[in-house]
Coordinates of C-alpha atoms and ligand atoms in Angstrom, one line a residue:
X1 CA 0.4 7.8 -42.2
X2 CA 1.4 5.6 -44.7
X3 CA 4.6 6.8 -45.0
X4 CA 5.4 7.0 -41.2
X5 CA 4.4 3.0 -41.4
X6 CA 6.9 2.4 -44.2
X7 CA 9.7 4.5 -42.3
X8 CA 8.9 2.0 -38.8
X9 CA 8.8 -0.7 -41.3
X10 CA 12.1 0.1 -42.6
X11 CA 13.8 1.2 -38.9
X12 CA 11.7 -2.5 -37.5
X13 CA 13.7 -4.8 -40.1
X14 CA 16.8 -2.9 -40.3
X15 CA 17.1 -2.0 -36.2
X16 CA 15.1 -5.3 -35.1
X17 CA 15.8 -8.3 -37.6
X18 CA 12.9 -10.6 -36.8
X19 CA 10.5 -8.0 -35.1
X20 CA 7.4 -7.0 -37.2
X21 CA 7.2 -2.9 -37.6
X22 CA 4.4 -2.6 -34.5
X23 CA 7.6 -4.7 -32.5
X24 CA 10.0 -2.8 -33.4
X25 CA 8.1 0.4 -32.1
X26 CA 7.3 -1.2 -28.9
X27 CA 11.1 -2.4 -28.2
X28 CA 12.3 1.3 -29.2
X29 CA 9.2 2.8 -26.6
X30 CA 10.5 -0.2 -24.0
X31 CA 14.1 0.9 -24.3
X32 CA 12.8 4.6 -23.5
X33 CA 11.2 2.8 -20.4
X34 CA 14.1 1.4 -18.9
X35 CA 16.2 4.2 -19.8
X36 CA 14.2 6.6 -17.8
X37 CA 14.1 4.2 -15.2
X38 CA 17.6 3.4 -15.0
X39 CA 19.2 7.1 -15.6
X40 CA 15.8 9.0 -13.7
X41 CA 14.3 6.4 -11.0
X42 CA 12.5 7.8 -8.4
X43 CA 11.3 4.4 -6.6
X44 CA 14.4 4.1 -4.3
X45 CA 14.1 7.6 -3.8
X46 CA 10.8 7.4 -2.6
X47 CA 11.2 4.0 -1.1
X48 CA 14.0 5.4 1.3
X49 CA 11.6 8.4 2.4
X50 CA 8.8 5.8 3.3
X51 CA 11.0 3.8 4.8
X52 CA 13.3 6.5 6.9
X53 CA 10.7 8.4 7.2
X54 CA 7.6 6.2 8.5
X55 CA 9.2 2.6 9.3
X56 CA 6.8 -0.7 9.5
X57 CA 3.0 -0.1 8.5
X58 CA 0.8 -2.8 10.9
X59 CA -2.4 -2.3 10.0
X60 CA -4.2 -0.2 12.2
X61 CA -1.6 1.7 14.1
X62 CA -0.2 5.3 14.0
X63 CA 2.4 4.9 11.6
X64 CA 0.3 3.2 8.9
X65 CA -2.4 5.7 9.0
X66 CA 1.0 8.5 8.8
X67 CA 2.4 6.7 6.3
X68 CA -0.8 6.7 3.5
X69 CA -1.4 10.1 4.1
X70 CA 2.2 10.3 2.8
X71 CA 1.2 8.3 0.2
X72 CA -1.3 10.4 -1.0
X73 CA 0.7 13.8 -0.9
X74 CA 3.3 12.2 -2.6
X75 CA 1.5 10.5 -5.6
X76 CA -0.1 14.0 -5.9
X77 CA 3.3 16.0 -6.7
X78 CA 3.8 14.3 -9.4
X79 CA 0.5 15.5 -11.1
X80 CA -1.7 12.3 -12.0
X81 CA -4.8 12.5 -12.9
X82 CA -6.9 11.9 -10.4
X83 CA -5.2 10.5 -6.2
X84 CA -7.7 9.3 -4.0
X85 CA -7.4 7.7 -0.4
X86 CA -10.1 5.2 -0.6
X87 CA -11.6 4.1 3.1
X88 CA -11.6 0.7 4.6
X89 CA -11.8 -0.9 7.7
X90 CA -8.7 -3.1 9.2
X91 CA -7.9 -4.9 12.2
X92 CA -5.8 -3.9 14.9
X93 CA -3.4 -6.8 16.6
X94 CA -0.5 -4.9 18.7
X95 CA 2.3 -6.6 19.6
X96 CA 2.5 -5.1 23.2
X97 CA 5.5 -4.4 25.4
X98 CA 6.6 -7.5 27.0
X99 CA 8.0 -10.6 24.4
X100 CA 10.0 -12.8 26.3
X101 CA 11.0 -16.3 25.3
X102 CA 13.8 -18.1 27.5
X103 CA 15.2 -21.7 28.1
X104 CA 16.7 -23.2 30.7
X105 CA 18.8 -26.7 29.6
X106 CA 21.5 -28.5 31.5
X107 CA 22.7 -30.2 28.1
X108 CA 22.6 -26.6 26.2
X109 CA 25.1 -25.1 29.1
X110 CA 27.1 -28.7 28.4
X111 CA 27.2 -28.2 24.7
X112 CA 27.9 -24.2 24.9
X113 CA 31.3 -25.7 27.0
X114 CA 31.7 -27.5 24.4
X115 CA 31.6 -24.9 21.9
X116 CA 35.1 -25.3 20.5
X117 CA 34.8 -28.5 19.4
X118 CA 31.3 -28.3 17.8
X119 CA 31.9 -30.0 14.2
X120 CA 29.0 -31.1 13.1
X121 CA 26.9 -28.4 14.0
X122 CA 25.2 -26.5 11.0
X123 CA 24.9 -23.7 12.5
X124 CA 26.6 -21.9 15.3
X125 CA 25.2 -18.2 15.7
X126 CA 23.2 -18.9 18.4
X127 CA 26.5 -20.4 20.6
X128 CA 28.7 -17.5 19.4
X129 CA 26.3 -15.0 21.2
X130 CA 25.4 -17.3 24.3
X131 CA 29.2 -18.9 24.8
X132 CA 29.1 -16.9 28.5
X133 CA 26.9 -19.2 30.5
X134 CA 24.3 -18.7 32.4
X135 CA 21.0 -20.4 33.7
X136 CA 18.6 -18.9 31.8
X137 CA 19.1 -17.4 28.1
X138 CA 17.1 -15.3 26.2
X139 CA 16.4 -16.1 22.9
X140 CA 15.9 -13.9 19.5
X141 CA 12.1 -14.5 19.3
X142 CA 8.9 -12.7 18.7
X143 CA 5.1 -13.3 18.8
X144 CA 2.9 -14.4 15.2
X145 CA 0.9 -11.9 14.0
X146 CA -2.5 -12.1 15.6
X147 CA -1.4 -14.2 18.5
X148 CA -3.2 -14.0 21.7
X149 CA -1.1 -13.2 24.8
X150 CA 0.1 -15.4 27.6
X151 CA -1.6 -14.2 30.5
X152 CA 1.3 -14.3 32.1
X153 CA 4.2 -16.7 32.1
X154 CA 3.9 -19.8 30.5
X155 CA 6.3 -22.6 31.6
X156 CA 6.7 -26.0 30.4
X157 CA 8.6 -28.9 28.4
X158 CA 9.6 -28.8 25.6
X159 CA 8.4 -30.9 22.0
X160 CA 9.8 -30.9 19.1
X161 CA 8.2 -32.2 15.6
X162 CA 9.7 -32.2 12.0
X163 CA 6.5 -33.0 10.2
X164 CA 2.6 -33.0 9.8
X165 CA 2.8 -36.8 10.6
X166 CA 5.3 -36.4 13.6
X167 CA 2.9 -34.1 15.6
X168 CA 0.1 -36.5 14.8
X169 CA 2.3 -39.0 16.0
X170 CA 2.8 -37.5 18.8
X171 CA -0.2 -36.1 19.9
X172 CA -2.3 -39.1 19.3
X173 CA 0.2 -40.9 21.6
X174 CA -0.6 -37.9 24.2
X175 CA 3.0 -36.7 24.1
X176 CA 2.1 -33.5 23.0
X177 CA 0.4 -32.5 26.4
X178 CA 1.3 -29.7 28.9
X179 CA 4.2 -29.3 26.2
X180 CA 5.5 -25.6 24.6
X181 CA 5.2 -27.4 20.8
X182 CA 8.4 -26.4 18.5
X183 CA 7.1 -26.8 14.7
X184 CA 10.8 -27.5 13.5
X185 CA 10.3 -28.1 9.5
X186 CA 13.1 -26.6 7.7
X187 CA 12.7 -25.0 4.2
X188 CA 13.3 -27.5 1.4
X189 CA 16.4 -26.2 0.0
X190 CA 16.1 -28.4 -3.0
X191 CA 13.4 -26.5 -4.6
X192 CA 14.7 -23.3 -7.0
X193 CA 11.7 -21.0 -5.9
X194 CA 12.1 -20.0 -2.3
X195 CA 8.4 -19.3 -2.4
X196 CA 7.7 -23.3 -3.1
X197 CA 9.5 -24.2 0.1
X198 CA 7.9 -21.2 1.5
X199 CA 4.5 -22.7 0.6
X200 CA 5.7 -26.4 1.9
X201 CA 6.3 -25.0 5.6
X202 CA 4.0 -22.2 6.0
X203 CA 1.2 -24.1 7.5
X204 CA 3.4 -24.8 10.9
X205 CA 3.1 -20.8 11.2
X206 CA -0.3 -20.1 10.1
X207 CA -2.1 -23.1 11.7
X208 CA 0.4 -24.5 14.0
X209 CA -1.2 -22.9 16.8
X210 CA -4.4 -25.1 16.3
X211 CA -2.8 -27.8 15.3
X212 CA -1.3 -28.0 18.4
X213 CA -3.7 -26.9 20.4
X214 CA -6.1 -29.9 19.8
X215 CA -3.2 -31.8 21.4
X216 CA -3.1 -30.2 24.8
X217 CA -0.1 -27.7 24.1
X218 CA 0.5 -24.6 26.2
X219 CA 2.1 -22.8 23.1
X220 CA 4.1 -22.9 20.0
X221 CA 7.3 -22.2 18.8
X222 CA 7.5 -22.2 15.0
X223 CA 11.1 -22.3 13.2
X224 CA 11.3 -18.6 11.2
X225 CA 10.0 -19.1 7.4
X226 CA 13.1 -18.4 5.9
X227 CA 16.5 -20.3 4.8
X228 CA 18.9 -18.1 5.9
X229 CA 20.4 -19.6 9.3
X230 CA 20.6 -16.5 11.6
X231 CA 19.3 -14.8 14.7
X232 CA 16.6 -12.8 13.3
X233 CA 13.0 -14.0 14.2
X234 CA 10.4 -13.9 11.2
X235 CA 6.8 -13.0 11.7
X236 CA 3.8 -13.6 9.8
X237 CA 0.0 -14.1 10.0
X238 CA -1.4 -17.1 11.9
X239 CA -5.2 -18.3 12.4
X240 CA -7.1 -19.9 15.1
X241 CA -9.7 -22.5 15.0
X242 CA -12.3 -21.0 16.9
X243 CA -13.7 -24.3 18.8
X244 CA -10.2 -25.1 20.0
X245 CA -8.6 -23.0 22.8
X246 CA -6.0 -20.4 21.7
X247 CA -2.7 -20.4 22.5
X248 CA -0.1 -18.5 22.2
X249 CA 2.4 -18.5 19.5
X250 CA 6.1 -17.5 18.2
X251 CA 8.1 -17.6 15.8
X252 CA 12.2 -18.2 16.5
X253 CA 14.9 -17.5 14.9
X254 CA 16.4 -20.2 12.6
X255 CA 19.1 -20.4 14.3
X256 CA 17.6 -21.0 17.4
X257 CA 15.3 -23.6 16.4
X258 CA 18.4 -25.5 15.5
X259 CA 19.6 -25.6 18.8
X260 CA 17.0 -26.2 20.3
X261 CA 16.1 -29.4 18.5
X262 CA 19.7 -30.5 18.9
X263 CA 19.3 -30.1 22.7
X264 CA 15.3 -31.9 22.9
X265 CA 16.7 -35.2 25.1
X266 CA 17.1 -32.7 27.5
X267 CA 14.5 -34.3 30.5
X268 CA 16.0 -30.6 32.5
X269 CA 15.2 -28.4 29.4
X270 CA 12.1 -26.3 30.4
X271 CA 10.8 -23.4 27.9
X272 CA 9.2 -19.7 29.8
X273 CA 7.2 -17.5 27.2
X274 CA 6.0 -14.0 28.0
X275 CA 3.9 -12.4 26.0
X276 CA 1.4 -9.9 25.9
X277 CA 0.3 -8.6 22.5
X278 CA -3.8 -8.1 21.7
X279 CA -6.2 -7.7 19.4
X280 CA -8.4 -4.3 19.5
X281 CA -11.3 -3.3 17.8
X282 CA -11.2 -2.7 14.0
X283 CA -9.9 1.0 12.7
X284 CA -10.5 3.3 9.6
X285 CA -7.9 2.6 7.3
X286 CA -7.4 3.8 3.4
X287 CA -5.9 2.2 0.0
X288 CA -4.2 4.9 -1.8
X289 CA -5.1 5.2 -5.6
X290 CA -3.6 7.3 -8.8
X291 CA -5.0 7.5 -12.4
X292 CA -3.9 8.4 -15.7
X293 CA -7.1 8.8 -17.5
X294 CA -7.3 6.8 -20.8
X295 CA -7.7 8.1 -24.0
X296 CA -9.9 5.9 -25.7
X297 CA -11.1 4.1 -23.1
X298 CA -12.2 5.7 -19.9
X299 CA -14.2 3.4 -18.5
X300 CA -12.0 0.3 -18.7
X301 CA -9.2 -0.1 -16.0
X302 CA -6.0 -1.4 -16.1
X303 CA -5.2 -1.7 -11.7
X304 CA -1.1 -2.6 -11.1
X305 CA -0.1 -2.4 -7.4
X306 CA 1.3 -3.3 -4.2
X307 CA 0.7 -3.9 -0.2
X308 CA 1.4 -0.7 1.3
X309 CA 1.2 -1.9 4.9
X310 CA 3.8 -4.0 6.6
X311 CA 4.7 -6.1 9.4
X312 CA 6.2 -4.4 12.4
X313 CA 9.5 -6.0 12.1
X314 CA 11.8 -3.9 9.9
X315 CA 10.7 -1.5 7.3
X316 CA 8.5 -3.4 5.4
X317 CA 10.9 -2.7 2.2
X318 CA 11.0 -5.0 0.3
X319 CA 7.6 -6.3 1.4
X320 CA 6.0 -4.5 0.1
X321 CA 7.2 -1.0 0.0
X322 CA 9.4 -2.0 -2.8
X323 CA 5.9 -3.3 -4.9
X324 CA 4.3 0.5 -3.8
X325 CA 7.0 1.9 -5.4
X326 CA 7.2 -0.2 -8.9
X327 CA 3.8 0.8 -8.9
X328 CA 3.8 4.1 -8.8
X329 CA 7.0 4.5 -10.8
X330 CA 5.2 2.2 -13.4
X331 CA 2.8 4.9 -13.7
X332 CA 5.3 8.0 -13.3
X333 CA 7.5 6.1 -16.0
X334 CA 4.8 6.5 -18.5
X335 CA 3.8 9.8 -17.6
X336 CA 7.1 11.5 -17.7
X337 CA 7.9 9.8 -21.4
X338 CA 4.4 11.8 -22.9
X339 CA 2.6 8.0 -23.0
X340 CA -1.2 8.7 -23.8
X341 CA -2.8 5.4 -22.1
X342 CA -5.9 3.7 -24.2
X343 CA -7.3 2.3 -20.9
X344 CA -7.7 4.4 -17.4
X345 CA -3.9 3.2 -15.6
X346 CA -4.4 3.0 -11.8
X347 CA -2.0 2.7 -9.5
X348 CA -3.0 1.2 -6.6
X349 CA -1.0 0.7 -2.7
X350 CA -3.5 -1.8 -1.2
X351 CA -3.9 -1.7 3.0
X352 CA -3.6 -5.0 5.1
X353 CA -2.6 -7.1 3.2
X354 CA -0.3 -8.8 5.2
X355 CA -3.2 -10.2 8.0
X356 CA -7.0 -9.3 6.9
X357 CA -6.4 -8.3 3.5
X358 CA -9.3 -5.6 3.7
X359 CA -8.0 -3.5 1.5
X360 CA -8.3 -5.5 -1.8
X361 CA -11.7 -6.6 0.0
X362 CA -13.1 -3.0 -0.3
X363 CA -11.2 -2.1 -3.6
X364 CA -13.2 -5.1 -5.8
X365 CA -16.5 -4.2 -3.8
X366 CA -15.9 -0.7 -4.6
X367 CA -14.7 -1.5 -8.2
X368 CA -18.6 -3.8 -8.1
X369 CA -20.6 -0.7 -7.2
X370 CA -19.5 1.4 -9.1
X371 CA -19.2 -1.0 -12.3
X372 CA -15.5 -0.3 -13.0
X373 CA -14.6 -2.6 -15.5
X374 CA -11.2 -4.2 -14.8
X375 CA -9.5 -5.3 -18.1
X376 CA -6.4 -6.7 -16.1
X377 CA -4.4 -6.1 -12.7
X378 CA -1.0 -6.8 -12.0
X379 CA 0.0 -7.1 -8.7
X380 CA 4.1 -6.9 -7.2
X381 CA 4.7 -8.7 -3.7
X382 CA 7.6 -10.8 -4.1
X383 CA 10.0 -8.0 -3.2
X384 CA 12.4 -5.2 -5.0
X385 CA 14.7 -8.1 -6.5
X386 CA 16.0 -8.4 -10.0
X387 CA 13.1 -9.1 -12.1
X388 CA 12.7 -11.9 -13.9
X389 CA 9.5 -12.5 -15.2
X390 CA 5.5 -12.8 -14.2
X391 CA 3.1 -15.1 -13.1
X392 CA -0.3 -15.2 -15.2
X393 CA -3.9 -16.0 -14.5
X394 CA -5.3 -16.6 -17.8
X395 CA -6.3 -19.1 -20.3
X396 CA -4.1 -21.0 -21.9
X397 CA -5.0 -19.0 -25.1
X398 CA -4.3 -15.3 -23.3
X399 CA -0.7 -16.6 -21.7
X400 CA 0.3 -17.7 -25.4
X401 CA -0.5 -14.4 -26.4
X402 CA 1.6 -12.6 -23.9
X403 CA 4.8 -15.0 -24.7
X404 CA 5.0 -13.6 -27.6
X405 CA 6.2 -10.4 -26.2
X406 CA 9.2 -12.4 -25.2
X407 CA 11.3 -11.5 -27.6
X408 CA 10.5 -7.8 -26.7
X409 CA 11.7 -8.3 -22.8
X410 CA 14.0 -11.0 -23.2
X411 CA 17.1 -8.1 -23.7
X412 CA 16.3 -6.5 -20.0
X413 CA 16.2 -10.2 -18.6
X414 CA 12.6 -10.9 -18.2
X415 CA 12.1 -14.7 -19.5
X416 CA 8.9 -16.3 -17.2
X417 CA 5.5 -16.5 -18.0
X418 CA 4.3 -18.9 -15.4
X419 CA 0.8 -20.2 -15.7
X420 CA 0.1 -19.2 -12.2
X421 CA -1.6 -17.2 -9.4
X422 CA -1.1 -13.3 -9.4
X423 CA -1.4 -12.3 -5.8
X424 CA -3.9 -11.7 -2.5
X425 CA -4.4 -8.1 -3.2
X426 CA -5.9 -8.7 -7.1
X427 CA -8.0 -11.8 -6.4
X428 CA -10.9 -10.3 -5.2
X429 CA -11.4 -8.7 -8.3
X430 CA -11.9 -11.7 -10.0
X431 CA -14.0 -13.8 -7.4
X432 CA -15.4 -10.9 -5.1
X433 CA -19.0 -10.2 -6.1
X434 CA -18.0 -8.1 -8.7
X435 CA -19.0 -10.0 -11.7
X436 CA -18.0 -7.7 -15.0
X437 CA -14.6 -8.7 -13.8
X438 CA -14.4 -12.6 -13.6
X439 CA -13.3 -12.5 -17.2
X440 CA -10.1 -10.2 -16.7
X441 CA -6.4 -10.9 -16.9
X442 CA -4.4 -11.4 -13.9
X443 CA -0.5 -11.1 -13.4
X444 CA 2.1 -10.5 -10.7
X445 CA 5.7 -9.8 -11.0
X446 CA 8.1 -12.5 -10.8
X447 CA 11.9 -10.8 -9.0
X448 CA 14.6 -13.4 -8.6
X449 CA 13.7 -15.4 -4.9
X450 CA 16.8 -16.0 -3.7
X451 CA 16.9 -13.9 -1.1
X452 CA 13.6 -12.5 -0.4
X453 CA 13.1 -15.1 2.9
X454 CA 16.5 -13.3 4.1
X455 CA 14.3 -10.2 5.0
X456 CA 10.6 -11.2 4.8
X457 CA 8.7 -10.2 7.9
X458 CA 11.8 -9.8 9.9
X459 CA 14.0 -6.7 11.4
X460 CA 16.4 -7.0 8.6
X461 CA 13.6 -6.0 6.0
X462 CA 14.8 -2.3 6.3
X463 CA 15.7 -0.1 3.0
X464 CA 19.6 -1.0 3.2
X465 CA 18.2 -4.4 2.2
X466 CA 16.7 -3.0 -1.4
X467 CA 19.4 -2.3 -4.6
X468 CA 18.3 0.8 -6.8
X469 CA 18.9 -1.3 -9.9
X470 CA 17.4 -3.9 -9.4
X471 CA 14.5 -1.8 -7.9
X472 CA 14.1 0.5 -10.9
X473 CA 14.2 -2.4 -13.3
X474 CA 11.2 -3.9 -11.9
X475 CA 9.6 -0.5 -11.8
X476 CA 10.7 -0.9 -15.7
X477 CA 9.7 -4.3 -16.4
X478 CA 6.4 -3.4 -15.0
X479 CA 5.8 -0.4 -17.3
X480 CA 6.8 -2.2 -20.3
X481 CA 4.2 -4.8 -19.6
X482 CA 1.6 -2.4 -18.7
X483 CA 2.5 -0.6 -22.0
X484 CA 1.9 -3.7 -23.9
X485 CA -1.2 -4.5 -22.3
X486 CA -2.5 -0.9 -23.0
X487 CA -1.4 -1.3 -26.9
X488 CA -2.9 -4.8 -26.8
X489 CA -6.1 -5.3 -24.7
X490 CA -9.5 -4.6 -26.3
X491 CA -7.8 -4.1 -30.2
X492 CA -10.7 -7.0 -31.3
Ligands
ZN1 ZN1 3.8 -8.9 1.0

């Protein structure tokens, strides 16, 4: 033993100036990582057959319930330990067949004439596809998740507001009545996380509806969360307040929210809206689980996962297939390289996330019951991006500690360690009932934003959209941090 010490002790200083000898093992075992995951991936793979193969995941319908049992087959080919489907009950909203959203505007016909001569504009998408006239146009468009239908068509003016203080504004002055309400806040493109000016806008499409609603609207329109100025309309979750009536609600394309607020003086303009998706009653659902048992501690989990279900726009690839499959390569990384995990590993694909989060809600009650003791979870739902970094949930104390493994990551790229939260799916464990895990560590993986709010929630989040590099790096990434925290956690 000795001797094996000195010989990493010798290969750490002369390999790894300024790494300790337990370092210098760990960056040649993290090298092994990536080099498996780079030369051998089998996340894209994977990704491209759940994607191909099964499409979008909504909660509750066919293809979800198709797609986990997929799941579970495939995580059991590869051999784990133990792969369970673990039950749990999930809404059902269904989009339904009819989405219609049109406008009708004297001064959009004028400025679609005008099209030629449209400096100034800063976008023109929209105008290239409608430059034929015509009274009516349809526009790209589709209902929030969880909307309530139209009962038939709704017609109307239209309003437009930039702001939380504009709709008051507006609404207090009455303005807001009768009206089909376009939330029209743009991104803020200043800010260098896409998911900070996701955060500043997000309440127009998860409580715009109400907001509204309390001001005499028929319905809303919400501009697409995204900052990409295109055709493609972006769902999402929204929420009514239940002592105010419901209406319905969509979201429209960026592009088209542009045009429409550039055509609001439009006394002529008058908005139709179709719609009728529904909610049914709830439906067994699972969370699909794999282990690698620990060596030395059995009893003592380390959980790392994803949302397996989707929206029904796209593919649901990068969100959050593309988390599924770091997860599992995470834990087929490991396995293929002959790693012995200290703590039980789990890989977990979490269902409904996306609008009920019930999953996670019946993994930490489950994980409660049975007293399974959670040292830390990691979860990854920012998309299949180059990775960068992740987000802790720790004290100050715990995120020093992991910094220090900077130096070990730093060569594959990986340089954040954000005091921050780790994601909807891992919460639970830590505030749910389940009390032996209040004290554990937290984390979620950090890919580079830039692009994410191309594709999130929208038709164009299909496979084509992910890069097997950048995929199997996070897949990587995450195995060299769960790695670490296997070597690491419970050593005192
Ligand atoms: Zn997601």
């Amino acid at each position: 033993m000795k001797i094996q010490w000195f010989s990493w002790l010798i290969t750490g200083a002369l390999i790894f100036p300024g790494l300790n000898a337990q370092q210098a093992s760990d960056s040649l075992f993290i090298r092994r990582i990536f080099d498996e995951a780079l030369v051998n991936g089998h996340a894209y793979k994977k990704l491209e057959e759940l994607c191909k193969g099964y499409g979008s995941r909504l909660s509750g319908s066919d293809q979800a319930e198709r797609a986990v049992f997929w799941a579970g087959n495939m995580l059991r080919s590869y051999g784990f330990d133990t792969v369970m489907l673990q039950p749990c009950m999930v809404p059902r909203w269904q989009r339904g067949g009819t989405e219609l959203l049109k406008v009708s505007s004297p001064l959009l016909n004028k400025r679609l004439r005008q099209f030629n001569d449209t400096a100034g504009w800063a976008c023109e998408a929209l105008e290239e596809r409608y430059r034929k006239q015509a009274s009516w146009y349809t526009l790209p468009a589709c209902a929030l998740g969880g909307s309530v239908g139209s009962n038939g068509i709704i017609s109307g003016r239209m309003c437009v507001v930039n702001s939380q203080t504009e709709l008051q504004t507006l609404g207090k002055a009455g303005k807001l009545k009768g009206c089909l309400v376009l939330f029209n806040e743009p991104f803020d493109e200043t800010k260098i996380s896409t998911f900070s000016a996701y955060g500043g806008c997000v309440y127009q499409r998860v409580n715009g509806a109400s907001m509204a609603a309390r001001y005499g609207a028929l319905a809303v329109l919400v501009r697409s969360m995204s900052n990409s100025c295109d055709l493609h309309p972006h769902t999402g979750v929204m929420h009514y307040v239940d002592s105010l009536p419901k209406i319905p609600a969509m979201a429209v394309a960026t592009s088209v929210a542009n045009t429409l607020a550039a055509v609001a003086n439009d006394r002529d303009l008058v908005l139709t809206m179709h719609l009728d998706c529904q909610t049914l009653p709830d439906r067994q659902s699972h969370n699909a689980i794999a282990e690698q048992r620990g060596a030395i501690f059995p009893q003592r989990y380390i959980a790392f996962g994803g949302h397996f279900d989707s929206w029904d726009q796209g593919e649901g690839a990068h969100d959050d297939g593309a988390g599924c499959m770091h997860a599992f390569e995470a834990l087929r990384l490991l396995k293929a390289l002959g790693y012995t995990p200290r703590h039980t590993l789990r890989c977990v694909f979490w269902m409904n996330e996306e609008n009920g989060a019930r999953g996670a809600a019946a993994y930490a009650d489950h994980a409660a019951v049975a007293g399974e003791f959670h040292v830390a979870a990691i979860e990854s739902d920012r998309g299949g991006f180059t990775p960068r970094g992740f987000s802790i949930d720790a004290e100050d104390a715990r995120i020093d500690s992991i910094k220090t493994w900077a130096p070990l990551l730093a060569p594959y790229g990986i340089h954040l360690f954000e005091k921050g939260g780790a994601g909807v799916d891992v919460a639970p464990l830590k505030h749910g009932p389940s009390s032996i895990n209040r004290g554990m560590l937290q984390m979620g993986l950090i890919p580079d934003s830039q692009r994410y709010f191309d594709y999130h929630h929208a038709e164009t989040d299909v496979f084509e959209s992910v890069n097997r590099r950048e995929l199997h790096l996070g897949a990587a990434t995450l195995a060299a941090m769960i790695y670490l925290l296997d070597q690491s956690l419970d050593r005192d």
